[in-house]
Short mmCIF file of C-alpha atoms in Angstrom, two decimals:
data_model
loop_
_atom_site.label_atom_id
_atom_site.label_comp_id
_atom_site.label_asym_id
_atom_site.label_seq_id
_atom_site.Cartn_x
_atom_site.Cartn_y
_atom_site.Cartn_z
CA MET A 1 -9.22 -18.22 60.31
CA ALA A 2 -9.20 -15.34 57.81
CA ILE A 3 -11.11 -15.68 54.55
CA ILE A 4 -10.37 -13.94 51.26
CA ASN A 5 -13.00 -14.03 48.52
CA GLU A 6 -12.15 -14.86 44.91
CA MET A 7 -10.57 -12.08 42.87
CA GLN A 8 -13.06 -10.27 40.62
CA ILE A 9 -11.51 -9.42 37.25
CA ASN A 10 -12.73 -9.44 33.65
CA THR A 11 -10.88 -12.30 31.97
CA GLU A 12 -11.91 -11.48 28.39
CA ALA A 13 -8.94 -11.30 26.02
CA VAL A 14 -6.88 -8.12 26.01
CA PRO A 15 -7.07 -6.26 22.66
CA SER A 16 -3.89 -6.20 20.61
CA THR A 17 -3.78 -2.47 21.31
CA GLY A 18 -3.41 -3.19 25.04
CA GLY A 19 -5.52 -1.78 27.85
CA THR A 20 -6.23 -1.77 31.55
CA LYS A 21 -8.09 -4.34 33.62
CA TYR A 22 -9.42 -3.42 37.02
CA PHE A 23 -9.80 -5.97 39.79
CA SER A 24 -11.20 -6.10 43.32
CA ILE A 25 -10.73 -8.42 46.31
CA THR A 26 -12.90 -8.60 49.40
CA GLY A 27 -12.67 -10.63 52.59
CA ASP A 28 -12.09 -10.42 56.33
CA ASP A 29 -10.40 -7.33 57.64
CA ASP A 30 -6.66 -7.77 58.31
CA ALA A 31 -6.47 -10.82 55.99
CA GLN A 32 -3.24 -10.60 54.05
CA PHE A 33 -2.48 -11.65 50.51
CA MET A 34 -0.06 -11.09 47.65
CA ILE A 35 -0.78 -10.29 44.00
CA GLN A 36 1.49 -11.22 41.10
CA ALA A 37 0.99 -10.94 37.35
CA VAL A 38 3.24 -12.81 34.94
CA THR A 39 3.28 -13.59 31.22
CA SER A 40 3.62 -17.10 29.80
CA GLU A 41 7.23 -16.11 29.00
CA GLY A 42 7.97 -15.43 32.68
CA VAL A 43 7.91 -11.62 32.58
CA PHE A 44 6.49 -10.19 35.83
CA TYR A 45 4.40 -7.06 36.24
CA ASN A 46 6.05 -4.24 38.18
CA PHE A 47 3.36 -2.69 40.38
CA THR A 48 5.50 0.43 40.86
CA THR A 49 6.27 1.22 37.20
CA LYS A 50 3.02 -0.43 36.09
CA GLN A 51 4.77 -2.31 33.28
CA PHE A 52 5.73 -5.82 32.26
CA THR A 53 9.50 -5.42 31.86
CA ALA A 54 11.51 -8.19 30.24
CA GLY A 55 14.93 -8.91 31.74
CA GLU A 56 14.03 -7.44 35.11
CA GLY A 57 14.93 -9.79 37.94
CA PHE A 58 12.14 -10.71 40.34
CA ASN A 59 11.92 -8.20 43.19
CA SER A 60 9.49 -6.79 45.72
CA ASN A 61 7.87 -4.56 43.09
CA HIS A 62 6.59 -7.73 41.39
CA ASN A 63 4.86 -8.98 44.54
CA LYS A 64 2.10 -6.66 45.75
CA LEU A 65 1.49 -7.28 49.47
CA VAL A 66 -1.90 -6.19 50.80
CA LYS A 67 -3.53 -6.14 54.22
CA LEU A 68 -7.26 -6.14 53.60
CA SER A 69 -9.59 -3.53 54.99
CA GLY A 70 -13.03 -4.00 53.50
CA GLN A 71 -12.28 -4.10 49.76
CA TYR A 72 -9.05 -3.76 47.80
CA ASN A 73 -9.23 -2.24 44.31
CA SER A 74 -6.39 -1.95 41.84
CA SER A 75 -5.54 -2.38 38.16
CA ILE A 76 -3.03 -3.92 35.78
CA HIS A 77 -1.92 -2.20 32.57
CA PHE A 78 -1.33 -4.43 29.55
CA PRO A 79 0.98 -3.39 26.68
CA SER A 80 0.10 -3.27 23.00
CA GLY A 81 1.34 -5.77 20.45
CA ALA A 82 1.89 -8.71 22.79
CA THR A 83 0.90 -12.29 22.04
CA THR A 84 0.85 -14.11 25.35
CA THR A 85 -1.19 -15.47 28.24
CA TYR A 86 -1.15 -13.53 31.50
CA SER A 87 -1.57 -15.24 34.87
CA ILE A 88 -3.01 -13.01 37.60
CA ILE A 89 -2.08 -14.80 40.83
CA LEU A 90 -3.66 -14.31 44.26
CA ILE A 91 -1.63 -15.89 47.12
CA THR A 92 -2.75 -15.86 50.75
CA ASN A 93 -0.19 -14.64 53.30
CA GLY A 94 -0.80 -16.46 56.54
CA PHE A 95 -1.11 -20.02 57.71
CA ASP A 96 -4.78 -19.69 58.63
CA THR A 97 -5.86 -17.58 55.63
CA THR A 98 -7.80 -19.31 52.85
CA ILE A 99 -9.65 -18.42 49.65
CA ASN A 100 -13.42 -18.81 49.62
CA ASN A 101 -13.46 -20.65 52.94
CA ASP A 102 -11.75 -23.77 51.57
CA THR A 103 -8.20 -25.07 51.74
CA ARG A 104 -6.90 -23.13 48.75
CA LYS A 105 -4.01 -20.76 49.25
CA VAL A 106 -3.58 -19.75 45.60
CA SER A 107 -5.98 -18.62 42.90
CA VAL A 108 -4.99 -17.94 39.28
CA LYS A 109 -6.93 -16.03 36.64
CA LYS A 110 -5.84 -16.38 33.01
CA VAL A 111 -6.08 -13.57 30.46
CA THR A 112 -4.92 -13.93 26.84
CA GLN A 113 -3.70 -11.35 24.36
CA SER A 114 -3.15 -11.88 20.64
CA SER A 115 -2.05 -9.88 17.66
CA GLU A 116 -4.78 -8.73 15.33
CA THR A 117 -5.97 -11.12 12.65
CA THR A 118 -7.52 -10.19 9.33
CA LEU A 119 -10.75 -11.28 7.69
CA THR A 120 -10.59 -10.88 3.93
CA PHE A 121 -13.83 -10.61 1.98
CA ALA A 122 -12.91 -11.66 -1.56
CA PHE A 123 -14.74 -11.47 -4.88
CA ALA A 124 -14.44 -15.05 -6.11
CA THR A 125 -15.27 -16.68 -9.44
CA ASP A 126 -14.47 -19.89 -11.27
CA ASN A 127 -14.31 -17.77 -14.44
CA PRO A 128 -11.55 -15.26 -13.64
CA ASN A 129 -10.66 -14.70 -17.31
CA LYS A 130 -14.13 -13.29 -17.92
CA TYR A 131 -13.41 -10.24 -15.76
CA SER A 132 -11.32 -7.16 -16.43
CA SER A 133 -9.13 -7.81 -13.39
CA SER A 134 -8.15 -10.59 -11.01
CA PRO A 135 -9.69 -10.57 -8.50
CA ALA A 136 -12.77 -9.19 -10.21
CA ALA A 137 -12.80 -6.36 -7.65
CA ALA A 138 -10.40 -5.44 -4.85
CA ASN A 139 -10.64 -7.57 -1.74
CA VAL A 140 -12.05 -5.91 1.38
CA THR A 141 -10.29 -6.51 4.71
CA SER A 142 -11.08 -5.96 8.37
CA SER A 143 -8.71 -6.60 11.28
CA GLY A 144 -9.36 -7.12 14.96
CA THR A 145 -8.30 -8.98 18.07
CA PRO A 146 -9.30 -12.68 18.33
CA GLY A 147 -11.39 -13.70 21.30
CA VAL A 148 -12.74 -10.22 21.99
CA ALA A 149 -16.46 -9.62 21.48
CA THR A 150 -16.96 -6.86 18.97
CA SER A 151 -19.48 -5.41 16.55
CA VAL A 152 -17.86 -4.28 13.32
CA GLY A 153 -19.90 -3.56 10.22
CA VAL A 154 -18.24 -3.89 6.81
CA ASN A 155 -20.06 -2.03 4.03
CA ASN A 156 -18.77 -2.14 0.49
CA THR A 157 -19.81 -1.38 -3.06
CA SER A 158 -17.52 -2.48 -5.89
CA THR A 159 -17.73 -2.49 -9.66
CA VAL A 160 -17.14 -5.71 -11.61
CA THR A 161 -16.63 -5.56 -15.37
CA ASN A 162 -16.38 -7.99 -18.24
CA ALA A 163 -12.93 -8.54 -19.78
CA ASP A 164 -12.17 -6.10 -22.57
CA ASN A 165 -10.62 -8.49 -25.10
CA ASP A 166 -11.60 -10.62 -28.07
CA THR A 167 -11.26 -13.92 -26.20
CA HIS A 168 -13.36 -13.44 -23.06
CA GLY A 169 -15.19 -10.16 -23.65
CA SER A 170 -18.57 -11.68 -24.56
CA GLY A 171 -20.55 -10.26 -21.64
CA PHE A 172 -22.75 -11.84 -19.00
CA ALA A 173 -26.33 -13.11 -19.09
CA THR A 174 -29.01 -10.62 -18.13
CA LEU A 175 -30.42 -10.45 -14.60
CA LYS A 176 -34.05 -10.24 -13.53
CA TRP A 177 -33.87 -6.57 -12.65
CA ASP A 178 -36.33 -5.10 -10.15
CA ARG A 179 -36.01 -1.32 -10.32
CA ASP A 180 -32.41 -1.69 -11.40
CA ILE A 181 -31.37 -3.95 -8.50
CA VAL A 182 -31.37 -7.66 -7.78
CA GLN A 183 -31.09 -8.87 -4.17
CA TYR A 184 -29.60 -12.20 -3.11
CA ASN A 185 -29.82 -13.94 0.25
CA GLY A 186 -26.43 -13.22 1.81
CA ASP A 187 -26.24 -16.64 3.44
CA ASN A 188 -26.32 -18.28 0.00
CA MET A 189 -23.59 -16.07 -1.46
CA TRP A 190 -20.60 -16.41 0.88
CA TYR A 191 -18.33 -19.40 1.42
CA CYS A 192 -15.02 -20.56 2.85
CA GLN A 193 -12.95 -22.88 0.68
CA LYS A 194 -10.55 -25.67 1.55
CA THR A 195 -8.53 -27.97 -0.66
CA ALA A 196 -7.49 -31.42 0.56
CA THR A 197 -5.64 -34.39 -0.92
CA VAL A 198 -7.35 -37.76 -1.33
CA ASN A 199 -5.52 -40.44 0.66
CA GLY A 200 -6.51 -43.64 -1.12
CA ALA A 201 -8.85 -44.07 -4.08
CA SER A 202 -12.53 -44.37 -3.20
CA SER A 203 -15.82 -45.05 -4.97
CA SER A 204 -18.01 -45.14 -1.87
CA THR A 205 -19.54 -42.58 0.47
CA VAL A 206 -16.46 -42.63 2.72
CA LEU A 207 -13.50 -40.51 1.65
CA THR A 208 -10.10 -40.34 3.39
CA LEU A 209 -8.23 -37.03 3.16
CA ASP A 210 -4.89 -35.71 4.33
CA SER A 211 -6.76 -33.31 6.63
CA VAL A 212 -10.35 -32.69 7.69
CA ASP A 213 -9.60 -29.34 9.32
CA GLU A 214 -11.92 -26.52 8.22
CA ILE A 215 -14.58 -28.95 7.03
CA ALA A 216 -17.99 -29.14 8.67
CA ILE A 217 -21.11 -31.27 8.33
CA GLY A 218 -22.96 -29.51 5.55
CA SER A 219 -19.87 -28.54 3.56
CA GLN A 220 -20.02 -29.59 -0.08
CA ILE A 221 -17.60 -31.14 -2.55
CA THR A 222 -17.29 -28.58 -5.33
CA TYR A 223 -14.57 -30.26 -7.42
CA ILE A 224 -13.36 -33.86 -7.18
CA THR A 225 -10.10 -32.83 -8.88
CA GLY A 226 -9.02 -29.66 -10.64
CA THR A 227 -12.22 -28.15 -12.05
CA THR A 228 -14.07 -31.47 -12.46
CA ALA A 229 -17.34 -31.33 -10.55
CA PRO A 230 -18.89 -34.40 -8.91
CA GLY A 231 -21.67 -36.22 -10.72
CA ALA A 232 -24.30 -34.60 -8.51
CA THR A 233 -24.53 -32.47 -5.39
CA THR A 234 -22.29 -34.09 -2.78
CA ILE A 235 -22.60 -32.96 0.85
CA VAL A 236 -20.49 -33.87 3.87
CA LYS A 237 -22.73 -35.80 6.29
CA GLY A 238 -20.16 -36.98 8.84
CA ILE A 239 -16.55 -36.37 9.90
CA ASP A 240 -14.07 -38.58 11.76
CA ALA A 241 -11.22 -36.29 12.81
CA ASP A 242 -9.02 -39.13 14.06
CA ALA A 243 -9.36 -41.24 10.90
CA LYS A 244 -9.38 -38.12 8.69
CA THR A 245 -12.45 -39.37 6.84
CA VAL A 246 -15.65 -37.72 5.71
CA VAL A 247 -18.96 -39.43 5.01
CA LEU A 248 -20.65 -38.10 1.88
CA SER A 249 -24.30 -37.87 0.86
CA ARG A 250 -23.66 -40.03 -2.21
CA SER A 251 -21.06 -42.38 -3.63
CA GLN A 252 -18.47 -40.68 -5.80
CA ALA A 253 -15.27 -41.90 -7.43
CA PHE A 254 -12.07 -40.20 -6.25
CA SER A 255 -8.53 -40.91 -7.41
CA ASP A 256 -5.71 -41.33 -4.92
CA GLY A 257 -3.73 -38.10 -4.64
CA ALA A 258 -6.43 -35.97 -6.26
CA THR A 259 -6.93 -32.44 -4.94
CA VAL A 260 -10.50 -32.00 -3.74
CA THR A 261 -12.13 -28.58 -3.38
CA ILE A 262 -14.60 -28.23 -0.51
CA ARG A 263 -16.79 -25.19 0.11
CA SER A 264 -18.78 -24.20 3.18
CA TYR A 265 -21.62 -21.79 2.37
CA GLY A 266 -23.50 -19.58 4.83
CA ALA A 267 -22.74 -17.95 8.15
CA SER A 268 -23.26 -21.07 10.26
CA LEU A 269 -20.76 -23.21 8.36
CA ILE A 270 -18.33 -20.31 7.83
CA ASN A 271 -18.27 -19.56 11.54
CA SER A 272 -17.66 -23.24 12.25
CA VAL A 273 -14.78 -23.78 9.82
CA ALA A 274 -13.13 -20.34 10.16
CA GLY A 275 -13.48 -19.95 13.93
CA THR A 276 -15.12 -16.56 13.62
CA SER A 277 -18.55 -15.03 14.14
CA VAL A 278 -19.98 -13.17 11.16
CA SER A 279 -23.41 -12.55 9.68
CA PHE A 280 -24.42 -11.42 6.20
CA SER A 281 -27.03 -9.02 4.91
CA ALA A 282 -28.39 -9.25 1.38
CA VAL A 283 -25.95 -9.00 -1.51
CA VAL A 284 -27.24 -6.52 -4.08
CA ALA A 285 -26.45 -6.31 -7.80
CA ILE A 286 -26.98 -2.76 -9.06
CA LYS A 287 -27.49 -1.69 -12.65
CA THR A 288 -25.32 1.24 -13.75
CA SER A 289 -25.21 3.46 -16.82
CA GLY A 290 -22.61 1.09 -18.32
CA THR A 291 -24.39 -2.17 -17.55
CA ASN A 292 -25.88 -2.55 -21.05
CA LYS A 293 -23.80 -1.13 -23.88
CA THR A 294 -25.23 0.26 -27.10
CA TYR A 295 -23.85 -0.64 -30.51
CA THR A 296 -24.10 0.69 -34.05
CA THR A 297 -24.23 -1.14 -37.36
CA ASN A 298 -21.22 -0.90 -39.63
CA GLY A 299 -22.75 -0.70 -43.07
CA ALA A 300 -26.20 -1.75 -44.17
CA THR A 301 -27.50 -5.27 -43.58
CA ASN A 302 -29.31 -6.58 -46.66
CA THR A 303 -31.51 -9.65 -46.09
CA SER A 304 -28.93 -11.37 -43.89
CA ASN A 305 -28.70 -12.66 -40.36
CA THR A 306 -25.12 -11.42 -40.05
CA ILE A 307 -24.96 -7.86 -38.72
CA ASN A 308 -21.63 -6.02 -38.88
CA LEU A 309 -20.94 -3.68 -35.98
CA ASN A 310 -18.61 -0.86 -34.98
CA GLY A 311 -17.32 -2.89 -32.03
CA SER A 312 -18.91 -6.04 -30.62
CA ARG A 313 -17.24 -6.67 -27.25
CA GLY A 314 -19.76 -7.24 -24.49
CA LEU A 315 -22.10 -9.29 -26.67
CA GLY A 316 -22.56 -13.02 -26.32
CA LYS A 317 -24.66 -15.92 -27.49
CA SER A 318 -28.32 -15.83 -26.34
CA ALA A 319 -28.27 -12.10 -25.61
CA ILE A 320 -31.31 -10.26 -26.96
CA ILE A 321 -30.94 -7.20 -29.17
CA SER A 322 -33.39 -4.44 -30.00
CA GLY A 323 -33.51 -1.50 -32.36
CA THR A 324 -35.64 0.12 -35.02
CA GLY A 325 -36.52 -2.40 -37.72
CA ILE A 326 -35.05 -5.50 -36.02
CA ASN A 327 -36.91 -8.56 -37.30
CA ARG A 328 -37.86 -10.65 -34.26
CA SER A 329 -39.27 -13.62 -36.19
CA ASN A 330 -37.55 -16.98 -35.75
CA SER A 331 -35.50 -15.53 -32.86
CA GLY A 332 -34.17 -12.82 -35.13
CA ASP A 333 -33.54 -10.65 -32.06
CA VAL A 334 -31.46 -13.34 -30.32
CA ILE A 335 -27.71 -13.58 -30.88
CA HIS A 336 -26.61 -16.98 -32.14
CA SER A 337 -22.87 -16.23 -32.36
CA VAL A 338 -20.45 -13.31 -32.10
CA SER A 339 -17.18 -12.32 -33.71
CA LEU A 340 -15.59 -10.10 -31.07
CA SER A 341 -13.71 -6.93 -31.88
CA ALA A 342 -13.03 -3.59 -30.20
CA SER A 343 -13.86 -1.58 -33.31
CA GLY A 344 -15.45 -4.04 -35.72
CA GLY A 345 -16.87 -7.52 -35.34
CA SER A 346 -20.29 -8.94 -36.11
CA ILE A 347 -23.19 -10.91 -34.72
CA VAL A 348 -25.23 -13.69 -36.26
CA VAL A 349 -28.85 -13.67 -35.13
CA GLY A 350 -31.74 -16.09 -35.38
CA ASP A 351 -32.38 -19.76 -34.77
CA ASN A 352 -29.65 -20.97 -37.18
CA ASP A 353 -32.24 -22.92 -39.15
CA ALA A 354 -30.99 -23.00 -42.73
CA GLY A 355 -34.43 -24.01 -43.96
CA THR A 356 -36.14 -20.77 -42.97
CA SER A 357 -35.44 -17.14 -43.70
CA GLY A 358 -37.72 -15.51 -41.17
CA ASP A 359 -34.80 -14.28 -39.08
CA LEU A 360 -33.06 -12.35 -41.86
CA GLN A 361 -32.46 -8.67 -41.24
CA THR A 362 -32.57 -5.59 -43.45
CA LEU A 363 -31.04 -2.71 -41.52
CA PRO A 364 -29.47 0.63 -42.38
CA ASP A 365 -25.91 1.75 -41.66
CA ASN A 366 -25.22 3.35 -38.25
CA LEU A 367 -28.38 1.95 -36.65
CA THR A 368 -28.28 1.98 -32.83
CA ILE A 369 -28.69 -1.49 -31.35
CA ASN A 370 -29.43 -2.13 -27.68
CA THR A 371 -28.85 -5.38 -25.79
CA ASP A 372 -29.62 -7.05 -22.48
CA SER A 373 -26.09 -8.50 -22.33
CA ILE A 374 -24.31 -7.23 -19.19
CA SER A 375 -20.91 -5.56 -19.38
CA THR A 376 -20.61 -4.17 -15.84
CA ILE A 377 -22.53 -3.94 -12.58
CA ASP A 378 -21.98 -2.70 -9.05
CA VAL A 379 -22.11 -5.25 -6.23
CA HIS A 380 -22.97 -4.14 -2.70
CA PHE A 381 -22.62 -6.18 0.48
CA ARG A 382 -22.70 -5.69 4.22
CA THR A 383 -21.29 -8.07 6.82
CA GLU A 384 -21.30 -7.88 10.60
CA ILE A 385 -18.25 -9.19 12.49
CA ASN A 386 -18.85 -10.23 16.11
CA SER A 387 -15.48 -11.91 16.66
CA TYR A 388 -12.29 -12.38 14.68
CA PRO A 389 -10.63 -15.77 14.02
CA SER A 390 -7.38 -16.86 15.66
CA THR A 391 -5.60 -16.77 12.28
CA ASN A 392 -6.17 -14.83 9.07
CA LYS A 393 -9.11 -16.16 7.03
CA THR A 394 -10.70 -15.46 3.66
CA ILE A 395 -14.44 -15.47 3.05
CA ASN A 396 -15.48 -15.53 -0.60
CA LEU A 397 -18.39 -13.83 -2.34
CA ASP A 398 -19.54 -16.17 -5.10
CA LEU A 399 -19.86 -13.93 -8.18
CA ASP A 400 -20.87 -16.97 -10.23
CA ARG A 401 -24.19 -16.96 -8.39
CA ILE A 402 -24.80 -13.47 -9.79
CA LEU A 403 -23.19 -13.37 -13.23
CA THR A 404 -23.12 -16.12 -15.86
CA PRO A 405 -20.57 -15.56 -18.64
CA LEU A 406 -21.88 -15.75 -22.17
CA ALA A 407 -20.04 -17.67 -24.88
CA THR A 408 -19.36 -16.44 -28.40
CA SER A 409 -21.08 -19.39 -30.03
#
């Protein structure tokens, strides 16, 4: 009896760009075998031309016959751009020849190849009108072959800016700057989002949906319909894929047919729901020269808490102002309301207590006023991709965990 050992070949997925896989076979001298390689579409590999050629009838070039002498080494070349599964087939040639000293006459190794998929890292906010563009900054993408171990770093710094109009241009709340930067735990800043439809009204902890795909234990209900948040933090504690139900951390009323928004924060949940492998470094907010605008008074302010300005966009309620002669008594340095304008406008300061006058201001024309209200910042992030998903996915950076829009009143 002649024995052939199992074929040794790397069965990791072939990159979308193609490549070469080398294989070796050992066994008893004079043992004979045949090698074939075929796609899931039935296209055979031609060992003479070293190509998978569609439409080529099966012939001897597709069936590599080998008489073993010690060790046989060869290779198979895979094309670029294919999406298929390759079967590398070892067939013994002889009645008394077996594989690995058992009764097997055939051994098959499977190798997959897929087109590249794209991971999109998006700047996301529930307040899109508060930014100068939508999305707030350009999405960042990275593409690669699914199923192939990789190590791709994505570094990015983008600028996000408050809307420059009289409706939404009231700035953002100040940050707790530390040497002009604020760092955030990356795992708390990134999420994948899914929307699902409620299948049957519910007021319990069990919710039936049209699909529970891309939901994991630990995902959270962000909106029970539209932009209506649940009554309190509501976490997914259990999932029944067959029944399409999720068990929630608390009872919550849902209407039949409502569209529910579910978010999965952090690398562990993202990798679970998106079928990828990513990790996140700290997200960093960076102060720039334009972060805090300066303003000038338009005319003198005479014992009043209304200050006219030469442009007021970027200012919002609760922002703090400073400048020579600003009266800080009774919150006189805190904005109570704003009338927005590109070239005019005004602010009302103080505690809005009609019974006191301690917040009234007496200021000259053309006085420079500073503020802690934020108009623009840079946002830096770094992610590490160790594998790409089988389909395109979007991972969102939650800008609302960095910037809080200010109102006008």
